[in-house]
């Protein structure tokens, strides 16, 4: 039995500037298995499940392409990435294809890149090949995806700490499909709602309770073999964007349909509980002032909700930095700002030197090459290279400035930049929720701050044009699955 493994992961924020081709990192087939070995990623999960089930030489890596969430890639770039995977798969004629996908990849001319990819794989490989894919918590499932794949398996956590486990589950079920022990029949429902922000974390209410309810619902249907309840990506402006329910039952379409309807109803009934509840910048600064005056080894963490590069934002807003400086807050660290020009200026100036930075004097504290190994549960073991990094001291505040857009979700990023997080009174992170996996254990408190930007949880501030309407919270209406 030949099993082909690969991935394509990019989340497209429809309101962000276009992504460039070199924003996508491509890991070729010959390097893919080594790159992900022992990590908390989907590829490791696939390998966990198939180890011992097939001969090593029957495992075929297809390659893996991924990029930080951002604006849409060009059509040609996306089509080339899909073509590479499809051509390699066709050349090996696999019995099983296991793919790690995002589910919210779109381009100006392609609303559903994953559906196109899966459809082309099915057309080339035929119905006898089992095609199973994992999907991100922020996916947009489509009819093309459902039709082309034998099974779709979504994450159930945010921060995404279950990628490896869900991928192992997907691979395990794929092998059961091959041996004939299960025949998945899938039901898919898109509740007309888009939700975002801290409340969608599986660690917090109302999502924590909703997922518990979902598990209880699914347990009542003995034929159900897997279910996914995904909030979707709220900055995707394509017709089928929004929350997603996907249920697979073993040979029983009635059970998958009924279970999916119950899950959709449970999500819809809680829709207003997901509306954002954030602190103003002024109140966040007051929390920071008190933290800086206190004697504690546990830092206050301020989450810059509007400017999260992990949600496609530009990561260059100084709103919180400016407010902290104006309030004379010290012992604070801003991690991080995307400003390649400043990194270049700092490199020319050298460690210990001063230069003018946006009307302020900035001293270069450290320069780094941006290489580190992640230890957060979200990507444990993954080696990252984010380009040149400069750590500056600005009016008593340390600022990590990067040459690429980076969502800081790992304490090793701070260590690479020369920062001891426990020596800070205040840490500012540009992340909606992923940071919690690593930062929550060391934080005295986490404050989600209502800042401007392309990742704001206040969705009425975004210029939606193409998303299917009506949709909550942009419209008020009744709906029943």
mmCIF file of C-alpha atoms in Angstrom, residues 193 210 213 262-274 479-481:
data_model
loop_
_atom_site.group_PDB
_atom_site.id
_atom_site.type_symbol
_atom_site.label_atom_id
_atom_site.label_comp_id
_atom_site.label_asym_id
_atom_site.label_seq_id
_atom_site.Cartn_x
_atom_site.Cartn_y
_atom_site.Cartn_z
ATOM 1 C CA UNK A 193 -22.484 33.173 11.121
ATOM 2 C CA UNK A 210 -20.024 24.295 23.265
ATOM 3 C CA UNK A 213 -21.981 19.772 24.285
ATOM 4 C CA UNK A 262 -27.891 19.206 16.141
ATOM 5 C CA UNK A 263 -24.339 20.574 16.174
ATOM 6 C CA UNK A 264 -25.310 23.454 13.912
ATOM 7 C CA UNK A 265 -28.263 24.308 16.123
ATOM 8 C CA UNK A 266 -26.084 24.233 19.263
ATOM 9 C CA UNK A 267 -23.626 26.643 17.660
ATOM 10 C CA UNK A 268 -26.319 28.993 16.317
ATOM 11 C CA UNK A 269 -28.129 29.201 19.658
ATOM 12 C CA UNK A 270 -24.932 30.500 21.282
ATOM 13 C CA UNK A 271 -24.077 33.013 18.560
ATOM 14 C CA UNK A 272 -24.479 36.174 20.646
ATOM 15 C CA UNK A 273 -22.129 34.797 23.317
ATOM 16 C CA UNK A 274 -19.289 35.027 20.783
ATOM 17 C CA UNK A 479 -32.268 30.517 11.023
ATOM 18 C CA UNK A 480 -32.893 26.847 11.582
ATOM 19 C CA UNK A 481 -30.665 24.051 10.237
#
